[in-house]
Every structure is written in structure tokens, then in C-alpha cells.
């Protein structure tokens, strides 16, 4: 464990504040007990700086440096619930590791997570934190995730946690037939959370709700 990794359950990081968060997610319509359990058991405070850890179990996005944010728990829960709605998943590609919190939730629910982050400092920190908490089924890459991870695909599911203006073709290609992708598509101010489902001979798209993510940028940071 490295010195900046904060995994102790103290003060506002206690089980009581986590239970309050889960109650709030339930009120907002999250129904999957396995996802609510994963949220209650995952130490969100370990994925943000110690100075903000008293706010870790608020249902809000928080800064993680490099102009990026850890996603709001409701959005993490909603996206994960939609990804898992058809049953268990073997391999999932996440584009936009960020803090590693969404990665942790996925890793506790699926067999294998492949996660890609374009900012080196975030990629390194997320890897250290996830290793410290004890996840062993995550493979990391520092790269432009808009290109996917062709060597590891096709994927049962893809989750994109930064927003492109249009869905990158490479990601659609790397989705397995029968698979699903969740991606926030649109302009900077607001985006549609789109679910893409790949069938034998067509691609189906539906909009789940309006969301606000940081932009998906090209190249490495
Ligand atoms: N799920 C993360 C969200 C972090 S914000 C969390 O809850 O912490 C989105 C992340 O996507 C940022 O870390 C940003 O650097 C990253 N990102 C943006 N464009 C990217 C790209 N093309 N490839 C990989 N990561 C990207």
C-alpha cells in the first residue's frame, strides 16, 4: 500500500454514511441488489484525495485533479445496472479509468475488466489504488480509449465514462454480437446516455437519460 492510498473506514467514511448513500440511490430508482451491495462495500473514499474524503459518500461528482472528476454514484449505479441487465458479463472494456471507482464497481460484478485512461498520472494512481484495495481482475492501459483495445476484444460490454460527439466506430466494432455499450453522446453542456446493442445484423440505439460527463479527448494526455 502506498502512502497516499486511504482505505481506512474512519469518520464520514463509515458504514453509516455508505448506507445512507445506498438508500438515496434506491429512492432514485436503482433496483439491482447486487449493484447496491457493490456500492455499499466499495470504499469510494479510497479513490479521492484525503482532503475530500468527508464528502466521499455524497451523491455528487468530485474533482480528482487534471481537470477531471469522479462520477456521481447515481450515474455509476445507473450505467452499471443497464450494462448488467441481461445477466452476467465476462469481459468489459471501460474507456476513461479516471479515479478507478467505476472500475472497482465493475470488477466486483464481472469476471474481467479492461480499462483505458489517456492521462498518465490518473492511470498510475488508479492502478495503485485498485491494487491497494485488492482487485486482481483488472488490466490497465494508458492510451486513447476511443480506439478501444482491439487485442482484448470483442467485449461483452463497453462503458465509456467521457463524452464523444459521435460514438467511435472502433468501439462499435469491438462490441461482441449480443453485447451492449453505454456511452454519453453529445456536446459539452449536456449529453444523452445512449445504450447501443449489437445484434447479428443491426445496431440498436436507445437513450436512457440526460447526463453530463467531461469530453472524450483524442490522443494521450
Ligand atoms: N469513471 C471515472 C470517470 C472519470 S472522468 C471515475 O468515476 O472516476 C473521465 C475520464 O475519461 C477522465 O479521467 C479522462 O482523462 C478520461 N478520458 C477522456 N478521453 C479519453 C480517451 N480518449 N481515452 C481514455 N480516457 C479518456
Coordinates of C-alpha atoms and ligand atoms in Angstrom, one line a residue:
X1 CA 0.0 0.0 0.0
X2 CA 1.4 3.4 -0.9
X3 CA 1.2 6.4 1.4
X4 CA -1.5 8.4 -0.5
X5 CA -3.9 5.5 -0.5
X6 CA -6.6 6.0 2.0
X7 CA -8.6 2.8 2.7
X8 CA -9.4 3.2 6.3
X9 CA -13.0 3.4 7.3
X10 CA -13.0 6.4 9.6
X11 CA -15.4 9.2 10.4
X12 CA -17.6 10.2 7.5
X13 CA -16.3 7.2 5.6
X14 CA -18.1 4.9 8.0
X15 CA -20.6 2.2 7.1
X16 CA -23.5 4.5 8.2
X17 CA -22.7 7.1 5.5
X18 CA -22.5 4.4 2.9
X19 CA -25.9 3.0 3.9
X20 CA -27.3 6.5 3.6
X21 CA -25.9 6.7 0.0
X22 CA -27.4 3.3 -0.9
X23 CA -30.8 4.4 0.5
X24 CA -30.6 7.5 -1.7
X25 CA -29.8 5.5 -4.8
X26 CA -32.7 3.2 -4.1
X27 CA -35.0 6.3 -3.8
X28 CA -33.7 7.4 -7.2
X29 CA -34.8 4.1 -8.8
X30 CA -31.8 1.8 -8.6
X31 CA -33.2 -1.6 -8.0
X32 CA -30.4 -4.1 -8.5
X33 CA -29.5 -5.5 -5.1
X34 CA -26.1 -6.8 -6.4
X35 CA -25.2 -3.3 -7.5
X36 CA -26.4 -1.6 -4.3
X37 CA -24.3 -4.1 -2.4
X38 CA -21.3 -3.4 -4.5
X39 CA -21.7 0.3 -3.8
X40 CA -22.1 -0.2 -0.1
X41 CA -19.0 -2.4 0.0
X42 CA -16.7 -0.3 -2.2
X43 CA -14.6 2.3 -0.3
X44 CA -15.3 5.4 -2.5
X45 CA -13.1 7.4 -0.2
X46 CA -10.1 5.4 -1.3
X47 CA -10.5 6.8 -4.8
X48 CA -10.3 10.5 -4.0
X49 CA -7.8 12.7 -2.2
X50 CA -7.9 12.6 1.6
X51 CA -8.9 16.2 1.9
X52 CA -12.2 15.4 0.2
X53 CA -12.8 12.1 1.9
X54 CA -15.5 13.5 4.2
X55 CA -17.6 14.0 1.0
X56 CA -16.9 10.6 -0.5
X57 CA -20.4 9.2 0.2
X58 CA -22.4 12.2 -1.1
X59 CA -24.2 11.5 -4.3
X60 CA -22.0 14.0 -6.2
X61 CA -19.1 14.2 -8.7
X62 CA -15.9 15.4 -7.1
X63 CA -12.6 16.7 -8.5
X64 CA -9.7 14.2 -8.9
X65 CA -7.1 16.5 -10.5
X66 CA -6.1 17.0 -14.1
X67 CA -9.4 18.8 -14.7
X68 CA -11.3 15.5 -14.3
X69 CA -14.0 14.3 -11.9
X70 CA -15.0 11.1 -10.2
X71 CA -18.5 10.3 -11.5
X72 CA -21.6 10.7 -9.3
X73 CA -22.6 7.4 -7.6
X74 CA -26.1 7.6 -9.1
X75 CA -24.6 7.7 -12.6
X76 CA -22.2 4.8 -11.8
X77 CA -25.1 2.7 -10.4
X78 CA -27.4 3.6 -13.4
X79 CA -24.8 2.7 -16.0
X80 CA -23.7 -0.5 -14.3
X81 CA -27.4 -1.6 -13.8
X82 CA -28.1 -1.0 -17.5
X83 CA -24.9 -2.9 -18.5
X84 CA -25.7 -5.9 -16.4
X85 CA -29.5 -6.0 -17.1
X86 CA -29.2 -9.1 -19.4
X87 CA -27.2 -11.2 -17.0
X88 CA -23.5 -11.9 -16.1
X89 CA -20.7 -10.4 -18.1
X90 CA -17.3 -12.0 -18.8
X91 CA -15.2 -9.2 -20.2
X92 CA -15.9 -5.5 -20.1
X93 CA -14.0 -2.6 -21.6
X94 CA -14.0 0.7 -19.7
X95 CA -12.9 3.9 -21.5
X96 CA -11.9 6.6 -19.0
X97 CA -10.5 5.0 -15.8
X98 CA -10.3 8.3 -14.0
X99 CA -10.3 7.7 -10.3
X100 CA -10.8 4.0 -10.8
X101 CA -14.1 4.0 -8.8
X102 CA -16.4 2.8 -11.6
X103 CA -13.6 0.3 -12.5
X104 CA -13.9 -1.1 -8.9
X105 CA -17.6 -1.4 -9.0
X106 CA -17.4 -3.3 -12.3
X107 CA -14.5 -5.5 -11.1
X108 CA -16.7 -6.7 -8.2
X109 CA -19.5 -7.7 -10.5
X110 CA -17.9 -9.1 -13.7
X111 CA -15.1 -11.6 -14.5
X112 CA -12.6 -9.3 -16.1
X113 CA -12.3 -5.5 -16.6
X114 CA -10.0 -3.9 -19.2
X115 CA -9.7 -0.2 -18.5
X116 CA -8.1 2.6 -20.6
X117 CA -7.1 6.1 -19.5
X118 CA -5.4 8.8 -21.6
X119 CA -3.9 10.8 -18.7
X120 CA -0.8 9.1 -17.4
X121 CA -1.0 10.5 -13.8
X122 CA -4.6 9.3 -13.4
X123 CA -3.8 5.9 -14.9
X124 CA -1.0 5.3 -12.5
X125 CA -2.8 6.5 -9.4
X126 CA -5.9 4.4 -10.2
X127 CA -3.8 1.3 -10.7
X128 CA -2.1 1.9 -7.3
X129 CA -5.4 2.4 -5.6
X130 CA -7.1 -0.6 -7.1
X131 CA -4.2 -2.8 -6.3
X132 CA -4.1 -1.5 -2.7
X133 CA -7.8 -2.2 -2.2
X134 CA -7.1 -5.7 -3.6
X135 CA -8.7 -6.1 -7.0
X136 CA -7.0 -8.7 -9.1
X137 CA -9.2 -8.9 -12.3
X138 CA -8.4 -5.5 -13.8
X139 CA -6.0 -4.9 -16.7
X140 CA -4.9 -1.3 -17.3
X141 CA -3.7 0.6 -20.3
X142 CA -2.5 4.2 -20.8
X143 CA -3.8 5.1 -24.2
X144 CA -6.5 6.8 -26.2
X145 CA -9.5 4.6 -25.4
X146 CA -11.5 5.9 -28.4
X147 CA -9.6 3.3 -30.3
X148 CA -10.8 0.6 -27.9
X149 CA -8.5 -2.3 -27.1
X150 CA -8.6 -4.4 -30.3
X151 CA -6.2 -7.2 -28.9
X152 CA -8.6 -7.9 -26.0
X153 CA -11.9 -7.6 -27.8
X154 CA -14.6 -8.4 -28.7
X155 CA -16.2 -7.3 -25.4
X156 CA -19.5 -8.4 -23.8
X157 CA -20.0 -4.8 -22.7
X158 CA -18.3 -1.4 -23.1
X159 CA -18.7 1.5 -20.8
X160 CA -17.5 5.0 -21.8
X161 CA -17.2 7.5 -19.0
X162 CA -16.2 10.5 -21.0
X163 CA -18.3 12.0 -23.8
X164 CA -17.7 11.8 -27.5
X165 CA -19.7 13.9 -30.0
X166 CA -20.3 10.7 -32.1
X167 CA -19.7 7.1 -31.0
X168 CA -16.3 6.0 -32.1
X169 CA -16.6 3.3 -34.8
X170 CA -13.7 1.2 -33.2
X171 CA -15.9 0.7 -30.1
X172 CA -18.9 -0.5 -32.1
X173 CA -16.6 -2.9 -34.0
X174 CA -15.1 -4.3 -30.7
X175 CA -18.5 -5.0 -29.2
X176 CA -19.5 -8.7 -29.3
X177 CA -22.7 -9.7 -31.1
X178 CA -25.3 -9.7 -28.3
X179 CA -23.2 -7.1 -26.4
X180 CA -24.1 -3.7 -25.1
X181 CA -22.3 -0.4 -24.8
X182 CA -23.2 2.6 -22.7
X183 CA -21.9 6.0 -23.9
X184 CA -22.8 9.6 -23.1
X185 CA -23.1 11.3 -26.5
X186 CA -23.3 15.0 -27.2
X187 CA -22.0 18.5 -26.7
X188 CA -20.2 19.8 -23.6
X189 CA -23.2 21.1 -21.8
X190 CA -25.3 18.0 -21.8
X191 CA -25.4 14.6 -23.3
X192 CA -27.7 11.7 -23.9
X193 CA -26.7 8.5 -22.2
X194 CA -27.0 6.1 -25.1
X195 CA -27.3 2.3 -24.9
X196 CA -26.0 0.6 -28.1
X197 CA -27.0 -3.1 -28.6
X198 CA -25.2 -5.1 -31.3
X199 CA -27.3 -7.7 -33.0
X200 CA -26.4 -10.2 -35.7
X201 CA -27.2 -7.7 -38.5
X202 CA -28.1 -4.4 -36.9
X203 CA -27.2 -1.9 -34.2
X204 CA -29.9 -0.7 -32.0
X205 CA -29.6 2.6 -30.1
X206 CA -31.8 4.0 -27.3
X207 CA -31.5 7.0 -25.0
X208 CA -31.7 6.3 -21.2
X209 CA -31.4 9.8 -19.8
X210 CA -29.6 13.1 -19.9
X211 CA -26.2 13.2 -18.3
X212 CA -23.1 15.4 -18.0
X213 CA -19.6 14.0 -18.5
X214 CA -16.2 15.5 -19.3
X215 CA -15.4 15.2 -23.0
X216 CA -13.7 12.2 -24.6
X217 CA -10.4 13.6 -26.0
X218 CA -8.2 12.2 -28.6
X219 CA -4.6 11.1 -28.1
X220 CA -2.7 10.6 -24.8
X221 CA -2.5 13.3 -22.1
Ligands
LIG1 N1 -15.3 6.7 -14.3 C1 -14.4 7.7 -13.9 C2 -14.7 8.9 -14.7 C3 -13.6 9.9 -14.8 S1 -13.9 11.3 -15.8 C4 -14.5 8.0 -12.4 O1 -15.6 7.8 -11.9 O2 -13.5 8.4 -11.8 C5 -13.5 10.7 -17.4 C6 -12.1 10.1 -17.6 O3 -12.0 9.9 -19.0 C7 -11.0 11.1 -17.3 O4 -10.1 10.5 -16.5 C8 -10.4 11.4 -18.7 O5 -9.0 11.7 -18.7 C9 -10.7 10.1 -19.5 N2 -10.7 10.2 -20.9 C10 -11.1 11.2 -21.7 N3 -10.9 11.0 -23.0 C11 -10.3 9.7 -23.0 C12 -9.8 8.8 -24.1 N4 -9.9 9.2 -25.4 N5 -9.3 7.7 -23.7 C13 -9.2 7.3 -22.4 N6 -9.6 8.0 -21.4 C14 -10.2 9.2 -21.7

